PDB file of N, CA and C in Angstrom:
ATOM      1  N   UNK D  20     100.079 146.271 327.282  1.00 57.00           N
ATOM      2  CA  UNK D  20      99.241 147.395 326.966  1.00 57.00           C
ATOM      3  C   UNK D  20      98.919 147.434 325.476  1.00 57.00           C
ATOM      4  N   UNK D  21      99.907 147.210 324.627  1.00 57.00           N
ATOM      5  CA  UNK D  21      99.686 147.252 323.184  1.00 57.00           C
ATOM      6  C   UNK D  21      98.771 146.109 322.753  1.00 57.00           C
ATOM      7  N   UNK D  22      98.968 144.952 323.353  1.00 64.00           N
ATOM      8  CA  UNK D  22      98.149 143.796 323.008  1.00 64.00           C
ATOM      9  C   UNK D  22      96.695 144.005 323.447  1.00 64.00           C
ATOM     10  N   UNK D  23      96.494 144.683 324.575  1.00 67.00           N
ATOM     11  CA  UNK D  23      95.133 144.983 325.025  1.00 67.00           C
ATOM     12  C   UNK D  23      94.414 145.873 324.022  1.00 67.00           C
ATOM     13  N   UNK D  24      95.116 146.866 323.503  1.00 64.00           N
ATOM     14  CA  UNK D  24      94.523 147.759 322.510  1.00 64.00           C
ATOM     15  C   UNK D  24      94.194 146.984 321.241  1.00 64.00           C
ATOM     16  N   UNK D  25      95.103 146.133 320.802  1.00 62.00           N
ATOM     17  CA  UNK D  25      94.866 145.341 319.591  1.00 62.00           C
ATOM     18  C   UNK D  25      93.625 144.469 319.766  1.00 62.00           C
ATOM     19  N   UNK D  26      93.520 143.836 320.911  1.00 62.00           N
ATOM     20  CA  UNK D  26      92.370 142.973 321.194  1.00 62.00           C
ATOM     21  C   UNK D  26      91.073 143.785 321.235  1.00 62.00           C
ATOM     22  N   UNK D  27      91.099 144.951 321.868  1.00 66.00           N
ATOM     23  CA  UNK D  27      89.908 145.796 321.945  1.00 66.00           C
ATOM     24  C   UNK D  27      89.472 146.253 320.557  1.00 66.00           C
ATOM     25  N   UNK D  28      90.431 146.630 319.728  1.00 62.00           N
ATOM     26  CA  UNK D  28      90.106 147.055 318.363  1.00 62.00           C
ATOM     27  C   UNK D  28      89.601 145.888 317.526  1.00 62.00           C
ATOM     28  N   UNK D  29      90.118 144.722 317.797  1.00 63.00           N
ATOM     29  CA  UNK D  29      89.689 143.507 317.103  1.00 63.00           C
ATOM     30  C   UNK D  29      88.186 143.302 317.297  1.00 63.00           C
ATOM     31  N   UNK D  30      87.709 143.469 318.522  1.00 59.00           N
ATOM     32  CA  UNK D  30      86.299 143.280 318.809  1.00 59.00           C
ATOM     33  C   UNK D  30      85.452 144.486 318.418  1.00 59.00           C
ATOM     34  N   UNK D  31      86.024 145.657 318.454  1.00 65.00           N
ATOM     35  CA  UNK D  31      85.288 146.879 318.109  1.00 65.00           C
ATOM     36  C   UNK D  31      84.986 146.971 316.621  1.00 65.00           C
ATOM     37  N   UNK D  32      85.824 146.396 315.780  1.00 64.00           N
ATOM     38  CA  UNK D  32      85.688 146.538 314.329  1.00 64.00           C
ATOM     39  C   UNK D  32      84.495 145.796 313.735  1.00 64.00           C
ATOM     40  N   UNK D  33      83.988 144.807 314.430  1.00 63.00           N
ATOM     41  CA  UNK D  33      82.876 144.043 313.887  1.00 63.00           C
ATOM     42  C   UNK D  33      83.379 142.854 313.085  1.00 63.00           C
ATOM     43  N   UNK D  34      82.456 142.003 312.677  1.00 65.00           N
ATOM     44  CA  UNK D  34      82.828 140.747 312.035  1.00 65.00           C
ATOM     45  C   UNK D  34      83.536 140.929 310.698  1.00 65.00           C
ATOM     46  N   UNK D  35      83.156 141.928 309.929  1.00 64.00           N
ATOM     47  CA  UNK D  35      83.734 142.100 308.592  1.00 64.00           C
ATOM     48  C   UNK D  35      85.221 142.412 308.626  1.00 64.00           C
ATOM     49  N   UNK D  36      85.623 143.277 309.534  1.00 64.00           N
ATOM     50  CA  UNK D  36      87.022 143.706 309.577  1.00 64.00           C
ATOM     51  C   UNK D  36      87.875 142.900 310.543  1.00 64.00           C
ATOM     52  N   UNK D  37      87.261 142.041 311.330  1.00 63.00           N
ATOM     53  CA  UNK D  37      88.037 141.240 312.279  1.00 63.00           C
ATOM     54  C   UNK D  37      89.073 140.377 311.584  1.00 63.00           C
ATOM     55  N   UNK D  38      88.728 139.847 310.443  1.00 65.00           N
ATOM     56  CA  UNK D  38      89.659 138.998 309.710  1.00 65.00           C
ATOM     57  C   UNK D  38      90.921 139.727 309.293  1.00 65.00           C
ATOM     58  N   UNK D  39      90.824 141.030 309.099  1.00 67.00           N
ATOM     59  CA  UNK D  39      91.991 141.824 308.709  1.00 67.00           C
ATOM     60  C   UNK D  39      92.942 142.046 309.883  1.00 67.00           C
ATOM     61  N   UNK D  40      92.401 142.089 311.086  1.00 69.00           N
ATOM     62  CA  UNK D  40      93.229 142.318 312.272  1.00 69.00           C
ATOM     63  C   UNK D  40      93.739 141.000 312.844  1.00 69.00           C
ATOM     64  N   UNK D  41      92.932 139.960 312.688  1.00 69.00           N
ATOM     65  CA  UNK D  41      93.283 138.663 313.262  1.00 69.00           C
ATOM     66  C   UNK D  41      94.587 138.138 312.669  1.00 69.00           C
ATOM     67  N   UNK D  42      95.460 137.642 313.527  1.00 72.00           N
ATOM     68  CA  UNK D  42      96.729 137.075 313.087  1.00 72.00           C
ATOM     69  C   UNK D  42      97.834 138.095 312.872  1.00 72.00           C
ATOM     70  N   UNK D  43      97.632 139.326 313.268  1.00 76.00           N
ATOM     71  CA  UNK D  43      98.632 140.386 313.058  1.00 76.00           C
ATOM     72  C   UNK D  43      99.402 140.723 314.326  1.00 76.00           C
ATOM     73  N   UNK D  44      99.200 139.968 315.381  1.00 75.00           N
ATOM     74  CA  UNK D  44      99.851 140.279 316.651  1.00 75.00           C
ATOM     75  C   UNK D  44     101.370 140.302 316.508  1.00 75.00           C
ATOM     76  N   UNK D  45     101.935 139.319 315.846  1.00 81.00           N
ATOM     77  CA  UNK D  45     103.386 139.253 315.692  1.00 81.00           C
ATOM     78  C   UNK D  45     103.896 140.476 314.935  1.00 81.00           C
ATOM     79  N   UNK D  46     103.195 140.868 313.872  1.00 81.00           N
ATOM     80  CA  UNK D  46     103.609 142.048 313.105  1.00 81.00           C
ATOM     81  C   UNK D  46     103.587 143.299 313.977  1.00 81.00           C
ATOM     82  N   UNK D  47     102.547 143.451 314.762  1.00 81.00           N
ATOM     83  CA  UNK D  47     102.417 144.640 315.604  1.00 81.00           C
ATOM     84  C   UNK D  47     103.439 144.673 316.737  1.00 81.00           C
ATOM     85  N   UNK D  48     103.862 143.537 317.190  1.00 81.00           N
ATOM     86  CA  UNK D  48     104.839 143.482 318.267  1.00 81.00           C
ATOM     87  C   UNK D  48     106.274 143.624 317.749  1.00 81.00           C
ATOM     88  N   UNK D  49     106.475 143.419 316.451  1.00 85.00           N
ATOM     89  CA  UNK D  49     107.814 143.506 315.858  1.00 85.00           C
ATOM     90  C   UNK D  49     108.212 144.949 315.607  1.00 85.00           C
ATOM     91  N   UNK D  50     109.495 145.201 315.605  1.00 85.00           N
ATOM     92  CA  UNK D  50     110.004 146.533 315.278  1.00 85.00           C
ATOM     93  C   UNK D  50     109.991 146.723 313.777  1.00 85.00           C
ATOM     94  N   UNK D  51     109.737 147.932 313.332  1.00 87.00           N
ATOM     95  CA  UNK D  51     109.626 148.260 311.913  1.00 87.00           C
ATOM     96  C   UNK D  51     110.898 147.887 311.159  1.00 87.00           C
ATOM     97  N   UNK D  52     112.037 148.111 311.763  1.00 87.00           N
ATOM     98  CA  UNK D  52     113.317 147.850 311.088  1.00 87.00           C
ATOM     99  C   UNK D  52     113.558 146.363 310.867  1.00 87.00           C
ATOM    100  N   UNK D  53     112.881 145.509 311.611  1.00 89.00           N
ATOM    101  CA  UNK D  53     113.071 144.068 311.476  1.00 89.00           C
ATOM    102  C   UNK D  53     112.113 143.409 310.495  1.00 89.00           C
ATOM    103  N   UNK D  54     111.210 144.179 309.898  1.00 89.00           N
ATOM    104  CA  UNK D  54     110.211 143.619 308.996  1.00 89.00           C
ATOM    105  C   UNK D  54     110.674 143.667 307.548  1.00 89.00           C
ATOM    106  N   UNK D  55     110.192 142.720 306.753  1.00 90.00           N
ATOM    107  CA  UNK D  55     110.482 142.714 305.317  1.00 90.00           C
ATOM    108  C   UNK D  55     109.525 143.665 304.619  1.00 90.00           C
ATOM    109  N   UNK D  56     109.745 143.893 303.351  1.00 91.00           N
ATOM    110  CA  UNK D  56     108.885 144.782 302.577  1.00 91.00           C
ATOM    111  C   UNK D  56     107.438 144.306 302.538  1.00 91.00           C
ATOM    112  N   UNK D  57     107.244 143.017 302.384  1.00 92.00           N
ATOM    113  CA  UNK D  57     105.895 142.452 302.341  1.00 92.00           C
ATOM    114  C   UNK D  57     105.200 142.638 303.688  1.00 92.00           C
ATOM    115  N   UNK D  58     105.915 142.399 304.762  1.00 89.00           N
ATOM    116  CA  UNK D  58     105.344 142.559 306.099  1.00 89.00           C
ATOM    117  C   UNK D  58     105.020 144.024 306.390  1.00 89.00           C
ATOM    118  N   UNK D  59     105.878 144.926 305.926  1.00 91.00           N
ATOM    119  CA  UNK D  59     105.605 146.355 306.112  1.00 91.00           C
ATOM    120  C   UNK D  59     104.356 146.770 305.352  1.00 91.00           C
ATOM    121  N   UNK D  60     104.189 146.236 304.157  1.00 91.00           N
ATOM    122  CA  UNK D  60     102.992 146.525 303.373  1.00 91.00           C
ATOM    123  C   UNK D  60     101.735 146.037 304.065  1.00 91.00           C
ATOM    124  N   UNK D  61     101.801 144.848 304.645  1.00 87.00           N
ATOM    125  CA  UNK D  61     100.678 144.285 305.385  1.00 87.00           C
ATOM    126  C   UNK D  61     100.332 145.159 306.587  1.00 87.00           C
ATOM    127  N   UNK D  62     101.359 145.604 307.278  1.00 86.00           N
ATOM    128  CA  UNK D  62     101.164 146.469 308.440  1.00 86.00           C
ATOM    129  C   UNK D  62     100.584 147.821 308.021  1.00 86.00           C
ATOM    130  N   UNK D  63     101.058 148.370 306.923  1.00 89.00           N
ATOM    131  CA  UNK D  63     100.517 149.639 306.428  1.00 89.00           C
ATOM    132  C   UNK D  63      99.047 149.522 306.063  1.00 89.00           C
ATOM    133  N   UNK D  64      98.629 148.401 305.477  1.00 84.00           N
ATOM    134  CA  UNK D  64      97.208 148.189 305.168  1.00 84.00           C
ATOM    135  C   UNK D  64      96.376 148.150 306.450  1.00 84.00           C
ATOM    136  N   UNK D  65      96.920 147.533 307.476  1.00 82.00           N
ATOM    137  CA  UNK D  65      96.230 147.496 308.765  1.00 82.00           C
ATOM    138  C   UNK D  65      96.120 148.902 309.346  1.00 82.00           C
ATOM    139  N   UNK D  66      97.169 149.692 309.232  1.00 83.00           N
ATOM    140  CA  UNK D  66      97.154 151.063 309.746  1.00 83.00           C
ATOM    141  C   UNK D  66      96.135 151.925 309.012  1.00 83.00           C
ATOM    142  N   UNK D  67      95.953 151.697 307.725  1.00 83.00           N
ATOM    143  CA  UNK D  67      94.962 152.456 306.957  1.00 83.00           C
ATOM    144  C   UNK D  67      93.546 152.170 307.445  1.00 83.00           C
ATOM    145  N   UNK D  68      93.327 150.959 307.941  1.00 78.00           N
ATOM    146  CA  UNK D  68      92.002 150.576 308.408  1.00 78.00           C
ATOM    147  C   UNK D  68      91.723 151.014 309.835  1.00 78.00           C
ATOM    148  N   UNK D  69      92.777 151.168 310.631  1.00 78.00           N
ATOM    149  CA  UNK D  69      92.568 151.451 312.040  1.00 78.00           C
ATOM    150  C   UNK D  69      93.594 152.457 312.558  1.00 78.00           C
ATOM    151  N   UNK D  70      93.151 153.659 312.772  1.00 80.00           N
ATOM    152  CA  UNK D  70      94.032 154.743 313.214  1.00 80.00           C
ATOM    153  C   UNK D  70      94.542 154.538 314.642  1.00 80.00           C
ATOM    154  N   UNK D  71      93.722 153.946 315.501  1.00 79.00           N
ATOM    155  CA  UNK D  71      94.149 153.733 316.887  1.00 79.00           C
ATOM    156  C   UNK D  71      95.327 152.764 316.959  1.00 79.00           C
ATOM    157  N   UNK D  72      95.277 151.729 316.161  1.00 80.00           N
ATOM    158  CA  UNK D  72      96.385 150.773 316.140  1.00 80.00           C
ATOM    159  C   UNK D  72      97.641 151.466 315.621  1.00 80.00           C
ATOM    160  N   UNK D  73      97.482 152.330 314.629  1.00 82.00           N
ATOM    161  CA  UNK D  73      98.620 153.084 314.088  1.00 82.00           C
ATOM    162  C   UNK D  73      99.242 153.977 315.163  1.00 82.00           C
ATOM    163  N   UNK D  74      98.407 154.702 315.893  1.00 82.00           N
ATOM    164  CA  UNK D  74      98.915 155.576 316.963  1.00 82.00           C
ATOM    165  C   UNK D  74      99.686 154.776 318.009  1.00 82.00           C
ATOM    166  N   UNK D  75      99.107 153.649 318.402  1.00 81.00           N
ATOM    167  CA  UNK D  75      99.752 152.818 319.422  1.00 81.00           C
ATOM    168  C   UNK D  75     101.089 152.287 318.918  1.00 81.00           C
ATOM    169  N   UNK D  76     101.135 151.889 317.648  1.00 83.00           N
ATOM    170  CA  UNK D  76     102.382 151.369 317.081  1.00 83.00           C
ATOM    171  C   UNK D  76     103.453 152.463 317.041  1.00 83.00           C
ATOM    172  N   UNK D  77     103.068 153.655 316.647  1.00 83.00           N
ATOM    173  CA  UNK D  77     104.027 154.759 316.591  1.00 83.00           C
ATOM    174  C   UNK D  77     104.546 155.113 317.988  1.00 83.00           C
ATOM    175  N   UNK D  78     103.686 155.083 318.976  1.00 82.00           N
ATOM    176  CA  UNK D  78     104.127 155.338 320.352  1.00 82.00           C
ATOM    177  C   UNK D  78     105.092 154.260 320.819  1.00 82.00           C
ATOM    178  N   UNK D  79     104.792 153.021 320.477  1.00 82.00           N
ATOM    179  CA  UNK D  79     105.677 151.913 320.855  1.00 82.00           C
ATOM    180  C   UNK D  79     107.045 152.083 320.205  1.00 82.00           C
ATOM    181  N   UNK D  80     107.058 152.411 318.931  1.00 85.00           N
ATOM    182  CA  UNK D  80     108.321 152.593 318.215  1.00 85.00           C
ATOM    183  C   UNK D  80     109.110 153.781 318.768  1.00 85.00           C
ATOM    184  N   UNK D  81     108.427 154.872 319.093  1.00 84.00           N
ATOM    185  CA  UNK D  81     109.139 156.052 319.594  1.00 84.00           C
ATOM    186  C   UNK D  81     109.695 155.821 321.001  1.00 84.00           C
ATOM    187  N   UNK D  82     109.048 154.982 321.775  1.00 82.00           N
ATOM    188  CA  UNK D  82     109.556 154.689 323.118  1.00 82.00           C
ATOM    189  C   UNK D  82     110.887 153.944 323.054  1.00 82.00           C
ATOM    190  N   UNK D  83     111.133 153.255 321.981  1.00 85.00           N
ATOM    191  CA  UNK D  83     112.391 152.520 321.806  1.00 85.00           C
ATOM    192  C   UNK D  83     113.603 153.454 321.849  1.00 85.00           C
ATOM    193  N   UNK D  84     113.409 154.699 321.441  1.00 85.00           N
ATOM    194  CA  UNK D  84     114.510 155.682 321.452  1.00 85.00           C
ATOM    195  C   UNK D  84     114.993 156.000 322.862  1.00 85.00           C
ATOM    196  N   UNK D  85     114.155 155.741 323.830  1.00 84.00           N
ATOM    197  CA  UNK D  85     114.491 156.028 325.220  1.00 84.00           C
ATOM    198  C   UNK D  85     115.803 155.371 325.637  1.00 84.00           C
ATOM    199  N   UNK D  86     116.057 154.183 325.125  1.00 86.00           N
ATOM    200  CA  UNK D  86     117.233 153.414 325.537  1.00 86.00           C
ATOM    201  C   UNK D  86     118.526 153.897 324.886  1.00 86.00           C
ATOM    202  N   UNK D  87     118.435 154.852 323.961  1.00 86.00           N
ATOM    203  CA  UNK D  87     119.625 155.382 323.281  1.00 86.00           C
ATOM    204  C   UNK D  87     120.275 156.548 324.034  1.00 86.00           C
ATOM    205  N   UNK D  88     119.603 157.075 325.038  1.00 87.00           N
ATOM    206  CA  UNK D  88     120.141 158.223 325.764  1.00 87.00           C
ATOM    207  C   UNK D  88     121.226 157.791 326.743  1.00 87.00           C
ATOM    208  N   UNK D  89     122.289 158.595 326.808  1.00 90.00           N
ATOM    209  CA  UNK D  89     123.400 158.304 327.716  1.00 90.00           C
ATOM    210  C   UNK D  89     123.280 159.058 329.035  1.00 90.00           C
ATOM    211  N   UNK D  90     122.595 160.191 328.988  1.00 92.00           N
ATOM    212  CA  UNK D  90     122.483 161.028 330.173  1.00 92.00           C
ATOM    213  C   UNK D  90     121.083 160.918 330.770  1.00 92.00           C
ATOM    214  N   UNK D  91     121.060 160.776 332.059  1.00 92.00           N
ATOM    215  CA  UNK D  91     119.794 160.565 332.761  1.00 92.00           C
ATOM    216  C   UNK D  91     118.815 161.715 332.542  1.00 92.00           C
ATOM    217  N   UNK D  92     119.291 162.938 332.600  1.00 91.00           N
ATOM    218  CA  UNK D  92     118.431 164.114 332.416  1.00 91.00           C
ATOM    219  C   UNK D  92     117.780 164.137 331.051  1.00 91.00           C
ATOM    220  N   UNK D  93     118.559 163.823 330.018  1.00 91.00           N
ATOM    221  CA  UNK D  93     118.017 163.801 328.662  1.00 91.00           C
ATOM    222  C   UNK D  93     116.983 162.688 328.526  1.00 91.00           C
ATOM    223  N   UNK D  94     117.264 161.542 329.138  1.00 91.00           N
ATOM    224  CA  UNK D  94     116.332 160.413 329.086  1.00 91.00           C
ATOM    225  C   UNK D  94     115.027 160.761 329.794  1.00 91.00           C
ATOM    226  N   UNK D  95     115.107 161.390 330.952  1.00 92.00           N
ATOM    227  CA  UNK D  95     113.907 161.777 331.685  1.00 92.00           C
ATOM    228  C   UNK D  95     113.103 162.826 330.919  1.00 92.00           C
ATOM    229  N   UNK D  96     113.799 163.745 330.257  1.00 92.00           N
ATOM    230  CA  UNK D  96     113.133 164.753 329.444  1.00 92.00           C
ATOM    231  C   UNK D  96     112.373 164.087 328.292  1.00 92.00           C
ATOM    232  N   UNK D  97     113.009 163.134 327.622  1.00 89.00           N
ATOM    233  CA  UNK D  97     112.358 162.421 326.524  1.00 89.00           C
ATOM    234  C   UNK D  97     111.150 161.634 327.022  1.00 89.00           C
ATOM    235  N   UNK D  98     111.291 160.967 328.157  1.00 89.00           N
ATOM    236  CA  UNK D  98     110.188 160.187 328.719  1.00 89.00           C
ATOM    237  C   UNK D  98     109.010 161.090 329.082  1.00 89.00           C
ATOM    238  N   UNK D  99     109.289 162.249 329.632  1.00 89.00           N
ATOM    239  CA  UNK D  99     108.239 163.205 329.971  1.00 89.00           C
ATOM    240  C   UNK D  99     107.498 163.664 328.720  1.00 89.00           C
ATOM    241  N   UNK D 100     108.251 163.964 327.668  1.00 88.00           N
ATOM    242  CA  UNK D 100     107.624 164.367 326.402  1.00 88.00           C
ATOM    243  C   UNK D 100     106.795 163.239 325.810  1.00 88.00           C
ATOM    244  N   UNK D 101     107.281 162.004 325.914  1.00 84.00           N
ATOM    245  CA  UNK D 101     106.556 160.847 325.396  1.00 84.00           C
ATOM    246  C   UNK D 101     105.234 160.680 326.149  1.00 84.00           C
ATOM    247  N   UNK D 102     105.284 160.852 327.468  1.00 83.00           N
ATOM    248  CA  UNK D 102     104.063 160.718 328.268  1.00 83.00           C
ATOM    249  C   UNK D 102     103.083 161.851 327.962  1.00 83.00           C
ATOM    250  N   UNK D 103     103.588 163.039 327.648  1.00 83.00           N
ATOM    251  CA  UNK D 103     102.713 164.142 327.240  1.00 83.00           C
ATOM    252  C   UNK D 103     102.015 163.817 325.927  1.00 83.00           C
ATOM    253  N   UNK D 104     102.723 163.206 324.989  1.00 80.00           N
ATOM    254  CA  UNK D 104     102.106 162.782 323.727  1.00 80.00           C
ATOM    255  C   UNK D 104     101.012 161.768 323.995  1.00 80.00           C
ATOM    256  N   UNK D 105     101.265 160.898 324.919  1.00 78.00           N
ATOM    257  CA  UNK D 105     100.330 159.828 325.249  1.00 78.00           C
ATOM    258  C   UNK D 105      98.999 160.369 325.758  1.00 78.00           C
ATOM    259  N   UNK D 106      99.034 161.458 326.504  1.00 76.00           N
ATOM    260  CA  UNK D 106      97.812 162.030 327.072  1.00 76.00           C
ATOM    261  C   UNK D 106      96.795 162.402 326.000  1.00 76.00           C
ATOM    262  N   UNK D 107      97.267 162.861 324.859  1.00 72.00           N
ATOM    263  CA  UNK D 107      96.375 163.359 323.814  1.00 72.00           C
ATOM    264  C   UNK D 107      95.885 162.271 322.864  1.00 72.00           C
ATOM    265  N   UNK D 108      96.351 161.050 323.009  1.00 71.00           N
ATOM    266  CA  UNK D 108      95.990 160.007 322.058  1.00 71.00           C
ATOM    267  C   UNK D 108      94.696 159.261 322.396  1.00 71.00           C
ATOM    268  N   UNK D 109      94.238 159.374 323.611  1.00 68.00           N
ATOM    269  CA  UNK D 109      93.005 158.707 324.059  1.00 68.00           C
ATOM    270  C   UNK D 109      93.037 157.204 323.834  1.00 68.00           C
ATOM    271  N   UNK D 110      94.117 156.589 324.245  1.00 65.00           N
ATOM    272  CA  UNK D 110      94.268 155.146 324.141  1.00 65.00           C
ATOM    273  C   UNK D 110      94.221 154.565 325.548  1.00 65.00           C
ATOM    274  N   UNK D 111      93.060 154.086 325.940  1.00 62.00           N
ATOM    275  CA  UNK D 111      92.812 153.647 327.314  1.00 62.00           C
ATOM    276  C   UNK D 111      93.840 152.639 327.836  1.00 62.00           C
ATOM    277  N   UNK D 112      94.229 151.600 327.100  1.00 53.00           N
ATOM    278  CA  UNK D 112      95.199 150.642 327.660  1.00 53.00           C
ATOM    279  C   UNK D 112      96.555 151.265 327.982  1.00 53.00           C
ATOM    280  N   UNK D 113      96.913 152.349 327.333  1.00 58.00           N
ATOM    281  CA  UNK D 113      98.199 152.996 327.588  1.00 58.00           C
ATOM    282  C   UNK D 113      98.160 153.854 328.845  1.00 58.00           C
ATOM    283  N   UNK D 114      96.976 154.233 329.300  1.00 56.00           N
ATOM    284  CA  UNK D 114      96.858 155.063 330.490  1.00 56.00           C
ATOM    285  C   UNK D 114      97.259 154.273 331.701  1.00 56.00           C
TER     286      UNK D 114
END
């Protein structure tokens, strides 16, 4: 789903900005905590250019918290809240 959004934004941006998005798949798929300072800076520049990619990345990162819950009820509550956030983002591949 995240890769579909990245690809769609890649084509939507036009020829001038495509070069900025091209080759960033690995960065976007990586977790923020695993990136170096230089890689984080590169990712932040990409986020400044494209808000949809930023939203998708933040949703991906926040979903990672789901696996930290010990109780099923708390996990289901978090997942429900995450899906509610998703509704308002208008990101077609995530639907």
